[in-house]
Short mmCIF file of C-alpha atoms and ligand atoms in Angstrom, two decimals:
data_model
loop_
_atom_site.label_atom_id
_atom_site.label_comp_id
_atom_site.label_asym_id
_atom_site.label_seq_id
_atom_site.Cartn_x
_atom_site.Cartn_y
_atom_site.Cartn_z
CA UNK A 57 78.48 -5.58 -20.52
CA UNK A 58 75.74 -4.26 -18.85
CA UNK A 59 72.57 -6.67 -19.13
CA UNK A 60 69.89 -4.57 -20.53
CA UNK A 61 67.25 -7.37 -21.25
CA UNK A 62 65.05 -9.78 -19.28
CA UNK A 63 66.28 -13.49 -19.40
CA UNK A 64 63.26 -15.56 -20.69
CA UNK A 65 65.20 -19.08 -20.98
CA UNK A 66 63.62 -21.46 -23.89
CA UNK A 67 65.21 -24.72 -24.12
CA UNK A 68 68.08 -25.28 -27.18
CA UNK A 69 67.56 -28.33 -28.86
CA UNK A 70 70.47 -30.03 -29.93
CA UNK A 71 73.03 -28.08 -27.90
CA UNK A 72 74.02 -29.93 -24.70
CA UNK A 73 74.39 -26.23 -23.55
CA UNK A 74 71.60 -24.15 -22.44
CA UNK A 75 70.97 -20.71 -24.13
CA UNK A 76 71.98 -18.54 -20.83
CA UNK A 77 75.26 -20.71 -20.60
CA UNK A 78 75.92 -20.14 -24.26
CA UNK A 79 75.00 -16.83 -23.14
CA UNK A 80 77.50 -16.29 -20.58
CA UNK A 81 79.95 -17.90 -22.83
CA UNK A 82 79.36 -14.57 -25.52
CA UNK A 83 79.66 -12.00 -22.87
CA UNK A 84 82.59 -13.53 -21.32
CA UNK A 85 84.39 -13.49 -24.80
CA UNK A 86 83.06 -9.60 -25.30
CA UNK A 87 84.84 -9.16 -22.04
CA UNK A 88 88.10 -9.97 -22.94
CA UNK A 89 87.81 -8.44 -26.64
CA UNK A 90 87.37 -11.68 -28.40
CA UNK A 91 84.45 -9.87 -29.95
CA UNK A 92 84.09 -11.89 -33.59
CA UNK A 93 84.15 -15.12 -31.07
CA UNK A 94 81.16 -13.82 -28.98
CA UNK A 95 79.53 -12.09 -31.82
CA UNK A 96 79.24 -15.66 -33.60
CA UNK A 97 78.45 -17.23 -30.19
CA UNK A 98 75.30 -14.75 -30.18
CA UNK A 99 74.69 -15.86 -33.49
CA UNK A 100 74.18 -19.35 -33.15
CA UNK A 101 72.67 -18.68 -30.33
CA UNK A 102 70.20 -16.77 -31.78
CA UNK A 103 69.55 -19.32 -34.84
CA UNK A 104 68.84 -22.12 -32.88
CA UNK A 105 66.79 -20.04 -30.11
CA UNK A 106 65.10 -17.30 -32.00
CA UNK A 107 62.83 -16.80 -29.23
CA UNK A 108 65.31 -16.06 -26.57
CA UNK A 109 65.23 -12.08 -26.93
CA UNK A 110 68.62 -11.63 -24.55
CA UNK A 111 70.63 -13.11 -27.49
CA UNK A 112 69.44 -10.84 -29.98
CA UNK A 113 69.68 -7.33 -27.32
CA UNK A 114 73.39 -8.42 -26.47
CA UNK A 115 74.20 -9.45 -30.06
CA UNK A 116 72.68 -5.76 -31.09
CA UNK A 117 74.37 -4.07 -28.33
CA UNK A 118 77.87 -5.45 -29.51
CA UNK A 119 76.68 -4.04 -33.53
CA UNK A 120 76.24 -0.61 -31.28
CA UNK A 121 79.51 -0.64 -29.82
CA UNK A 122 81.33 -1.68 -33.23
CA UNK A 123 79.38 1.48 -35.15
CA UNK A 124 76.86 -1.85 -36.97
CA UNK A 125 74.08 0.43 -36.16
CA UNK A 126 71.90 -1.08 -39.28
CA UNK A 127 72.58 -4.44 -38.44
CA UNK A 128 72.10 -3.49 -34.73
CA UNK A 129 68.56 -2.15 -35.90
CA UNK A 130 67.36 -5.45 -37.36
CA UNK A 131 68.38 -7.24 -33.70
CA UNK A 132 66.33 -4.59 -31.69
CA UNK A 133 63.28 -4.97 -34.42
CA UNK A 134 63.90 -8.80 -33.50
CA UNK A 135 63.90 -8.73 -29.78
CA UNK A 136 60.27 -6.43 -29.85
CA UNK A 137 58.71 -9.21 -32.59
CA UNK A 138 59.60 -11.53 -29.59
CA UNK A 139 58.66 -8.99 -26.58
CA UNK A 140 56.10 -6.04 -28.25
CA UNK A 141 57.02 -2.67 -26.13
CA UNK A 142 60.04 -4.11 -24.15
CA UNK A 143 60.81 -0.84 -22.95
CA UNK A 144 65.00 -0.87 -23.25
CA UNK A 145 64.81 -2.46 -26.80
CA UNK A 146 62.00 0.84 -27.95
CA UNK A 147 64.45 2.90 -26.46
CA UNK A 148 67.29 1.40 -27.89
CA UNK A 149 65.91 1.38 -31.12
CA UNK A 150 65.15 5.04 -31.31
CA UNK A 151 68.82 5.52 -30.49
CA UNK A 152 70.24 3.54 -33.52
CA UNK A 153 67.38 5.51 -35.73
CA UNK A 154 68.80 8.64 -34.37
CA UNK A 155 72.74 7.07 -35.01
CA UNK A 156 71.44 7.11 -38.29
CA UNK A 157 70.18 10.15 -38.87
CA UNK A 158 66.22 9.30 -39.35
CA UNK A 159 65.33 11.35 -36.84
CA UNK A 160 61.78 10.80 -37.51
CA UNK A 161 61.83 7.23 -37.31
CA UNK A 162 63.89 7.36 -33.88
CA UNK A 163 60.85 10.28 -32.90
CA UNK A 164 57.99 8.04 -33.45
CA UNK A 165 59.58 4.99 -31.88
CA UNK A 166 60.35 7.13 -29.36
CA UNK A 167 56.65 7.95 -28.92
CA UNK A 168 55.76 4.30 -28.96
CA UNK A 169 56.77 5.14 -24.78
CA UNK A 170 54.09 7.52 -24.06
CA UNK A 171 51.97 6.00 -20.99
CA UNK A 172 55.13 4.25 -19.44
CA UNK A 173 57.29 5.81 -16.61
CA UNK A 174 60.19 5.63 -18.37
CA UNK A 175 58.52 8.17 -20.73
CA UNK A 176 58.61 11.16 -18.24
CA UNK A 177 62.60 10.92 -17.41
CA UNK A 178 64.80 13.42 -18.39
CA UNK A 179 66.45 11.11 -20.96
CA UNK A 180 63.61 10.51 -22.93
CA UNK A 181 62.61 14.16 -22.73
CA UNK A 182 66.11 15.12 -24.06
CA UNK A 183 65.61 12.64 -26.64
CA UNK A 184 62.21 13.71 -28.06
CA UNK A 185 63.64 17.28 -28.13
CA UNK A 186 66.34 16.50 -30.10
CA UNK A 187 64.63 14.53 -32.92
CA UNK A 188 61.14 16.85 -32.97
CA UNK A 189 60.55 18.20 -36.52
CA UNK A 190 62.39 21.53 -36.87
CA UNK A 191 59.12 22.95 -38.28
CA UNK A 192 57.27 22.28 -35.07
CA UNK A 193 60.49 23.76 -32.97
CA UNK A 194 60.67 26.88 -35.64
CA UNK A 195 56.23 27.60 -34.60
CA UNK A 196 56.10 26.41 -31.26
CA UNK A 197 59.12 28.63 -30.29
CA UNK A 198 60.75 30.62 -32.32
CA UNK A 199 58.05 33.43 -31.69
CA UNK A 200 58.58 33.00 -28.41
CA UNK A 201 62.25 34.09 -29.52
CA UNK A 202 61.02 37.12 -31.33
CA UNK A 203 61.99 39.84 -28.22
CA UNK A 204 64.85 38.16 -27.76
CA UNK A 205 66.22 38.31 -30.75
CA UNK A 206 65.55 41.77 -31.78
CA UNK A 207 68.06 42.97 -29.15
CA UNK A 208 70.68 41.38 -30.50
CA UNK A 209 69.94 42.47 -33.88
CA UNK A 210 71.64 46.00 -33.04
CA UNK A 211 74.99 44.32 -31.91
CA UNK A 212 77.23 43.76 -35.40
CA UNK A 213 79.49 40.77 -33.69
CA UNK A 214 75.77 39.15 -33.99
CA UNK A 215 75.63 39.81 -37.60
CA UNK A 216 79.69 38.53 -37.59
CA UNK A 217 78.86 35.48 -35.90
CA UNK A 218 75.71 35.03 -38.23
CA UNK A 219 77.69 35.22 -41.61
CA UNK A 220 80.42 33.15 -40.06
CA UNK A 221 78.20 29.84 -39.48
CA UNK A 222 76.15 30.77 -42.63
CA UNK A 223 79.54 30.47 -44.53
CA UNK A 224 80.70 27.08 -42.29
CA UNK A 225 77.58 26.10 -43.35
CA UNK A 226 78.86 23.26 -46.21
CA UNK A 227 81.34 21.99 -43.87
CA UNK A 228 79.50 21.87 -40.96
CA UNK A 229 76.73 19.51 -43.04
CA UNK A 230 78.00 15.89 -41.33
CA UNK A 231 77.68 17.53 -38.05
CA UNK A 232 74.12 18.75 -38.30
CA UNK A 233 73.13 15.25 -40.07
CA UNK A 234 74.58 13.81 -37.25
CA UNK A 235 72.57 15.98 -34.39
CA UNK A 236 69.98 16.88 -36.55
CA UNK A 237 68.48 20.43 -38.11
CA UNK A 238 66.74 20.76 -34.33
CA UNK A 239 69.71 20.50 -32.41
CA UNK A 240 71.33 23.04 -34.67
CA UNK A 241 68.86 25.36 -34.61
CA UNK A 242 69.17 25.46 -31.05
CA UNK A 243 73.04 25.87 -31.14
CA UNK A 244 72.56 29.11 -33.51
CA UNK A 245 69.59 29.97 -31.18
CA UNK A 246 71.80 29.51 -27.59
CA UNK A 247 75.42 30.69 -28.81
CA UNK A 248 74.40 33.80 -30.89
CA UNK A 249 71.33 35.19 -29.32
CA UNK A 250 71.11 33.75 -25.46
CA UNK A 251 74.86 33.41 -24.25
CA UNK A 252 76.32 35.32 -27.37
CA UNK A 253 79.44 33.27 -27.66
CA UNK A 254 80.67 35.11 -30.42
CA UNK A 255 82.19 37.63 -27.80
CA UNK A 256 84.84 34.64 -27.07
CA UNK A 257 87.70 35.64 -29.81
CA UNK A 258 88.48 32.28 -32.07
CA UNK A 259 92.03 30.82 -30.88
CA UNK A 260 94.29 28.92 -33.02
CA UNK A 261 94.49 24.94 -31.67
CA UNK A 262 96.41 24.79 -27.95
CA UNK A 263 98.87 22.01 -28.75
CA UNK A 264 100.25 22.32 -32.05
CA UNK A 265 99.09 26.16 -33.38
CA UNK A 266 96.89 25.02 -36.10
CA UNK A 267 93.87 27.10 -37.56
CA UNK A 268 92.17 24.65 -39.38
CA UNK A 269 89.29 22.62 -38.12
CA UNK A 270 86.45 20.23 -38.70
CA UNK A 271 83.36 20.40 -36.92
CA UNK A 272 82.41 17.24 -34.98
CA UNK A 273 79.37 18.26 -32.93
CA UNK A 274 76.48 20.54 -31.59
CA UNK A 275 75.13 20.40 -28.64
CA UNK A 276 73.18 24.27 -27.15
CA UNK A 277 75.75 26.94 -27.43
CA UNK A 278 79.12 24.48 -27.72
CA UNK A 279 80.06 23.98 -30.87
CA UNK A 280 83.29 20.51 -30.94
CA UNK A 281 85.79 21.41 -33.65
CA UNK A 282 88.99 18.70 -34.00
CA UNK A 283 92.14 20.40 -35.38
CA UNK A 284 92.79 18.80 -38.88
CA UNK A 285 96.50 19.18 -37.86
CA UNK A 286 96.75 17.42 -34.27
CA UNK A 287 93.41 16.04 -33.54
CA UNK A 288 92.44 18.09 -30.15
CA UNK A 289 89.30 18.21 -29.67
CA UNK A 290 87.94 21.42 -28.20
CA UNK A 291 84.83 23.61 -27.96
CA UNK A 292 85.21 26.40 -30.29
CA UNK A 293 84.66 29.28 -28.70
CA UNK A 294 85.83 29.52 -25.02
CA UNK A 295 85.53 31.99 -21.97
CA UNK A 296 88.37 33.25 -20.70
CA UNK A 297 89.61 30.70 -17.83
CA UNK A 298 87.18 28.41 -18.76
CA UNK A 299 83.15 28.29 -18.72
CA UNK A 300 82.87 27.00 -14.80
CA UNK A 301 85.03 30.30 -13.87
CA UNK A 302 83.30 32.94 -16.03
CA UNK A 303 79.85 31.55 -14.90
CA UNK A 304 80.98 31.26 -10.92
CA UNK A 305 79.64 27.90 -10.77
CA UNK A 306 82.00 26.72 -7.91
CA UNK A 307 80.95 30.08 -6.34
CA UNK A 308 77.96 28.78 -5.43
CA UNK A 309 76.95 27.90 -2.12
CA UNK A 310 74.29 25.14 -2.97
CA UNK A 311 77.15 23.45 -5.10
CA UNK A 312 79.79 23.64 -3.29
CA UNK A 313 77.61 21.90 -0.03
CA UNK A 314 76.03 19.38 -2.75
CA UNK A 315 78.86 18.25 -4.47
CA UNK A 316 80.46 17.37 -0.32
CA UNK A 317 79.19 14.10 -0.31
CA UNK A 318 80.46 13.02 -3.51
CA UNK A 319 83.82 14.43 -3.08
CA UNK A 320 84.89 13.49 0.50
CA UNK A 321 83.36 9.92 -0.14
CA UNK A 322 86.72 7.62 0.98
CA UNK A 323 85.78 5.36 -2.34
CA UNK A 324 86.74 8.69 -4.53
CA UNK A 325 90.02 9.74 -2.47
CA UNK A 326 90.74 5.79 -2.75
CA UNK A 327 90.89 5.02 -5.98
CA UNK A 328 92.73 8.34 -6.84
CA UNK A 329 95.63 7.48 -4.63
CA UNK A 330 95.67 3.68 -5.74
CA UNK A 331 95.65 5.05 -9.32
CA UNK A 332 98.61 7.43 -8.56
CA UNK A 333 100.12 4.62 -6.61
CA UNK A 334 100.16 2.07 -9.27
CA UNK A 335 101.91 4.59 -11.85
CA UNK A 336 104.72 5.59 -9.35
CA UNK A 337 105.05 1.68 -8.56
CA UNK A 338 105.82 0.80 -11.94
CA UNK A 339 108.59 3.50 -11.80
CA UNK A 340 110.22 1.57 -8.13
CA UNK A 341 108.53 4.86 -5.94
CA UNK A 342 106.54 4.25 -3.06
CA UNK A 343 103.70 6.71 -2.97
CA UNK A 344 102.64 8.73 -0.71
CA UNK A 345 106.74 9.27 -0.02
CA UNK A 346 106.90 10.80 2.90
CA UNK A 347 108.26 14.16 2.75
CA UNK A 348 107.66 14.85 -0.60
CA UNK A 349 106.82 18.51 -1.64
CA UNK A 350 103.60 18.26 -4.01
CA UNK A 351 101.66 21.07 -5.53
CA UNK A 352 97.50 20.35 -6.51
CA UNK A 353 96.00 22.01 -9.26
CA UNK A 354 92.52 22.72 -8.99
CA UNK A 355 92.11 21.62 -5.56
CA UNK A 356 88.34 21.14 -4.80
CA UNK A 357 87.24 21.00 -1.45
CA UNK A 358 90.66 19.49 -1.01
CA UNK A 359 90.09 16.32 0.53
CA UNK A 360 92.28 14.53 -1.46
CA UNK A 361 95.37 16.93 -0.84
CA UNK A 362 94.27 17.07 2.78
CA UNK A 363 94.61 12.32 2.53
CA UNK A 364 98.71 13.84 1.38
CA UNK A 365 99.14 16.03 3.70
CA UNK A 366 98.11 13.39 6.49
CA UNK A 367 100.40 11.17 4.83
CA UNK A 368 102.97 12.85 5.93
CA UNK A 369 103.75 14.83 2.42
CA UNK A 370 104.00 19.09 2.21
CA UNK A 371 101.08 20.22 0.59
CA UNK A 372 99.97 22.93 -1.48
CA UNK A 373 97.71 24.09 -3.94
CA UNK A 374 95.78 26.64 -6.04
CA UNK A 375 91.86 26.88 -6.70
CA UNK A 376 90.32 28.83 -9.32
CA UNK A 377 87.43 29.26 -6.99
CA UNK A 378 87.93 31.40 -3.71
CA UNK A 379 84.49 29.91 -2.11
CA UNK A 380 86.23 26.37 -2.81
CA UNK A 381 89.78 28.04 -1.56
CA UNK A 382 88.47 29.13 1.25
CA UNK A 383 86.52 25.84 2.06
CA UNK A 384 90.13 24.07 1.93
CA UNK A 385 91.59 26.49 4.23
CA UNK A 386 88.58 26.74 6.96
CA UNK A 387 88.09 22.66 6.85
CA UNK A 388 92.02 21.02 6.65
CA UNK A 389 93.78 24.28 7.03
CA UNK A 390 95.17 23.63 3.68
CA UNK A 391 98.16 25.88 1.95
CA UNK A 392 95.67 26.43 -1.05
CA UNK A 393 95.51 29.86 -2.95
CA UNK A 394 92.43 31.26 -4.91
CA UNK A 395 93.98 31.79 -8.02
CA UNK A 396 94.08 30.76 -11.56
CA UNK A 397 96.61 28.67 -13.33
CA UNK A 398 96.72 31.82 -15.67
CA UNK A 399 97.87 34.43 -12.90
CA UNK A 400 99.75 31.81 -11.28
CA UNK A 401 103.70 33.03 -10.67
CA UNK A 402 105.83 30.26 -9.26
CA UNK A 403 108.77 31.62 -7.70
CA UNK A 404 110.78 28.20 -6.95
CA UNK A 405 110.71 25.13 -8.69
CA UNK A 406 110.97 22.70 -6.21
CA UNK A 407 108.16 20.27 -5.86
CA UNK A 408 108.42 17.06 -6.31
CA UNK A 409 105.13 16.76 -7.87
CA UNK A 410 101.84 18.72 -9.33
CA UNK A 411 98.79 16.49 -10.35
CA UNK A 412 95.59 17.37 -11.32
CA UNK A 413 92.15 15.31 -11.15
CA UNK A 414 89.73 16.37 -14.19
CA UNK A 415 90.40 19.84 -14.52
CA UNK A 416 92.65 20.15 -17.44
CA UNK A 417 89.71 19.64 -19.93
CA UNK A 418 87.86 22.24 -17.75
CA UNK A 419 90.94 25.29 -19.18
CA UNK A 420 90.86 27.80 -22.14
CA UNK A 421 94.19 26.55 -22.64
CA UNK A 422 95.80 23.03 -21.07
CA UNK A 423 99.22 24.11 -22.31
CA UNK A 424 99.41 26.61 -19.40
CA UNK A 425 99.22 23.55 -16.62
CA UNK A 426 102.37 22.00 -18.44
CA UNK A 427 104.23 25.55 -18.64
CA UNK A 428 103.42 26.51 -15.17
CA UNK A 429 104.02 22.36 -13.96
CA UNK A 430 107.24 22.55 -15.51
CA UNK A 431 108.00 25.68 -13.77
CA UNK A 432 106.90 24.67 -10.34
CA UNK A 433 108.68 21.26 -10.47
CA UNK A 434 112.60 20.08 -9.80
CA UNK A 435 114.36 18.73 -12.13
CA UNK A 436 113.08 15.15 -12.42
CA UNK A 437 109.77 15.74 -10.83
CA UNK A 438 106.56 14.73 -11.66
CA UNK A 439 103.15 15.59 -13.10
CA UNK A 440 100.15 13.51 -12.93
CA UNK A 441 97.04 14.20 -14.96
CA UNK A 442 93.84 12.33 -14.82
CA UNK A 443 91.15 13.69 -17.08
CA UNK A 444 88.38 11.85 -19.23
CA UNK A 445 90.12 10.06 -22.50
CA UNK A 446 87.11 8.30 -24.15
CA UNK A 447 87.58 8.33 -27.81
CA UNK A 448 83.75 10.45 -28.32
CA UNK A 449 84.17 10.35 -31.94
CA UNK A 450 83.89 6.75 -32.58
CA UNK A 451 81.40 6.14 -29.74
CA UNK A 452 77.46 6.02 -29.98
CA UNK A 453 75.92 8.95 -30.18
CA UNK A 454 74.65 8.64 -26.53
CA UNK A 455 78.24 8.55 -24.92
CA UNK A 456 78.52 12.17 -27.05
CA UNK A 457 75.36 13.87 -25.26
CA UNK A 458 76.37 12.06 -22.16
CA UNK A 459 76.38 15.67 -19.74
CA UNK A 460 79.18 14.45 -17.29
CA UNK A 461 82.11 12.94 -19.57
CA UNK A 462 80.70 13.42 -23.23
CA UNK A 463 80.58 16.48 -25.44
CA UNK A 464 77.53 17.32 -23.93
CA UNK A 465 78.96 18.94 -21.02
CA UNK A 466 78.88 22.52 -20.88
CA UNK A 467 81.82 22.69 -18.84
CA UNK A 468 84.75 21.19 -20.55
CA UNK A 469 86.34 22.65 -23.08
CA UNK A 470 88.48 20.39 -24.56
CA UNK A 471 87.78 16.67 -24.80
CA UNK A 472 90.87 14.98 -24.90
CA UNK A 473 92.32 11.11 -25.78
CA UNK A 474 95.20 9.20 -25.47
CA UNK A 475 96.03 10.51 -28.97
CA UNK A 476 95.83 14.01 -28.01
CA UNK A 477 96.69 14.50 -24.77
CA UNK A 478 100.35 12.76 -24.68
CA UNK A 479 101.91 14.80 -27.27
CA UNK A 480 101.82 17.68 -24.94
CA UNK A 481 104.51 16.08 -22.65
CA UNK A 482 107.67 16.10 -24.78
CA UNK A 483 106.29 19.50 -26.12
CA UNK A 484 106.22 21.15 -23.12
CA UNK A 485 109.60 19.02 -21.61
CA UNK A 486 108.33 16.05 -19.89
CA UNK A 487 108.91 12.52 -20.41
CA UNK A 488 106.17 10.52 -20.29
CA UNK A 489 106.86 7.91 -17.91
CA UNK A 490 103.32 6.33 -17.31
CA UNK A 491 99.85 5.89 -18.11
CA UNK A 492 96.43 4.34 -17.48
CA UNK A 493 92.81 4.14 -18.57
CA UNK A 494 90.07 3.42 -15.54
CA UNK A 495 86.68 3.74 -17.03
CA UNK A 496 86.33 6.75 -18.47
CA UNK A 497 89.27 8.17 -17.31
CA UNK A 498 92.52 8.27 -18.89
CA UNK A 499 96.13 9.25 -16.40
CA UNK A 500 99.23 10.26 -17.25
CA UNK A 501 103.01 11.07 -15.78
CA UNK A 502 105.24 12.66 -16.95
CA UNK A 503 108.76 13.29 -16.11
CA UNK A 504 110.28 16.92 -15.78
CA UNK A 505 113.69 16.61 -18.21
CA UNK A 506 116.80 17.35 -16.62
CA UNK A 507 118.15 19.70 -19.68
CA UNK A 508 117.32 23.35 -20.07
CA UNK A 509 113.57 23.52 -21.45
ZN1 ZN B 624 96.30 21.03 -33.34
#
């Protein structure tokens, strides 16, 4: 647990331990999931030191994480009785307001920040925007709108799209609660008038068919639907290929030289293999096996194929991307195609492995890396699949608008779990033989089957 609070030690009378031992002695048992142990530790704690502040910021923090938001709201009120303007605890606060839905209240504690650095960061910024008053948003911008919007009044898929949400409009009613009228607004605003998402046709679910959905979240022109039959999680309306293909994003020179750093940093490529490693070791495999055949979906810059390849494995690889292709090709002289998983055409199934880092929640439709795995692979060959796996839904509201692994990112389009993302092995004829959770990140084997598929 991450310590979000200044330590101000008081003494503890009567306790012959002191209140950052008893301290230690709550996170530890947090740690290891004994959470009604350190949750009563905390308590105590907090009883016989009501002045120590930590106690009561940890002790709401573990309310957060266990969805306790009211109870979580008294704590943070306690800790700024005991430190007036701490700025974590304001901030904190506004976040369980907003958890609740009283966006107002988590707007004017919000406000309580003006004059302090942490004021002017992005975060805050975001935050304020989301909780304004929709009647300030509707003045202060909607004119601005007002060119805009008349030329999409001539297209009818506007007036389509228009009637559509006006009709969803009952069931969508948690979902705006949850992100509030603003934030709504703003998805009607960016997916029927600025990106005009209605032009992406509606698809039945991608693993089990279904047509029926709730709506979970909204954050600018993505709208999260879960399938009421399977439980995928997915954006609802979705470009062809994906969102980072139909934009270019990866086409872009500035990217593709600033995201370098990040992926050829040894750390990354290290804690892939060891990952990958660890699966195949629980099977009796030694990996890297020399002279293994393996196939890379979505290969980046490549550096990780490239770590393979020097190995001593056969590499190749596709990349929806052709700046990105090309990069692999020009830097490690790579066997990597710029093509798309959809046009892919294997003609021999005979690697001994395809794995993919984080760019099966980045497709239209997943199902085609298991059909086109499953047709590149031998009989009893692998796929790997790392991918983020946190369960969004039952986290805070601030792990949802996180932009890199929660719904808030523009480029996934289906935000997947344990839950939903193992069924598609037997479906699609793989065993699965392995998985793991790291952070964020959730990985997977999977064995080809040796019958007919
Ligand atoms: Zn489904």
């Amino acid at each position: 647990m991450i310590h979000l609070f200044f330590y101000d030690l008081v003494a503890m009378p009567g306790s012959s331990l002191n209140p950052q031992d008893q301290l230690d002695a709550a996170l530890e048992a947090v740690r290891l999931g004994r959470l009604a142990e350190g949750e009563q530790i905390l308590k105590d704690l907090s009883r016989a030191a009501p002045d120590f502040h930590d106690s009561w910021g940890h002790l709401a923090h573990l309310l957060v994480q266990q969805g306790r938001i009211e109870e979580a709201v008294l704590c943070y009120q306690k800790v700024l009785e005991i430190k007036p303007g701490l700025p974590e605890a304001v901030l904190l606060l506004g976040d369980a307001f907003y958890s609740l839905g009283q966006h107002d209240r988590a707007y004017r504690t919000y406000l309580q920040l003006k004059g302090q650095p942490v004021f002017e960061s992005k975060d805050l910024q975001i935050r304020l925007a989301r909780c304004e008053p929709a009647w300030r948003l509707l003045l202060q911008r909607g004119l601005r709108k007002l060119p805009e919007l008349g030329r999409v009044l001539v297209s009818p898929g506007f007036y389509c799209a228009l009637g559509r949400e006006l009709w969803l409009l009952p069931r969508s009613g948690s979902a705006i609660r949850l992100v509030g009228l603003k934030a709504y607004l703003a998805f009607l605003y960016h997916s029927l008038v600025r990106e005009k998402t209605w032009h992406f046709p509606l698809q039945h679910c991608d693993l089990c068919g279904g047509n029926r959905f709730e709506v979970l979240f909204f954050h600018r022109r993505t709208k999260v639907v879960r399938c009421l039959s399977c439980g995928l999680e997915t954006a609802e309306r979705k470009p062809p290929e994906g969102q980072d293909v139909f934009s270019g994003f990866f086409e872009r020179e500035e990217i593709i030289v600033g995201l370098e750093e990040e992926w050829s940093d040894p750390a990354l490529i290290d804690v892939r293999l060891k990952s990958m490693k660890g699966l195949f070791r629980n099977l009796d495999i030694d990996f890297p096996s020399a002279g293994w055949k393996v196939f890379e979906v979505g290969c980046g810059q490549g550096q990780f194929l490239a770590s393979l390849v020097r190995a001593g494995l056969t590499g190749a690889g596709i990349e929806g991307s052709k700046a990105l292709a090309d990069y692999c090709v020009r830097k490690y002289s790579l066997d990597v195609n710029a093509t798309s998983l959809k046009a892919l055409q294997p003609a021999t199934a005979n690697y001994d492995l395809v794995y993919t880092f984080h760019v099966i929640e980045h497709l239209d439709h997943p199902s085609e890396l298991f059909q086109k795995a499953h047709q590149l692979l031998r009989p009893g060959g692998y796929l790997f699949i790392e991918t983020p796996t946190l369960e969004l839904d039952r986290l805070p509201l601030r792990n949802r608008l996180d932009e890199k692994t929660g719904y808030a990112n523009p480029e996934h389009m289906h935000f997947f779990t344990h839950g939903s993302l193992a069924p598609y092995f037997p479906r699609y004829g793989f065993d699965l033989v392995g998985t793991y959770q790291y952070l964020s990140n959730g990985g997977f084997l999977g064995r080809k089957q040796d019958g007919l598929f």
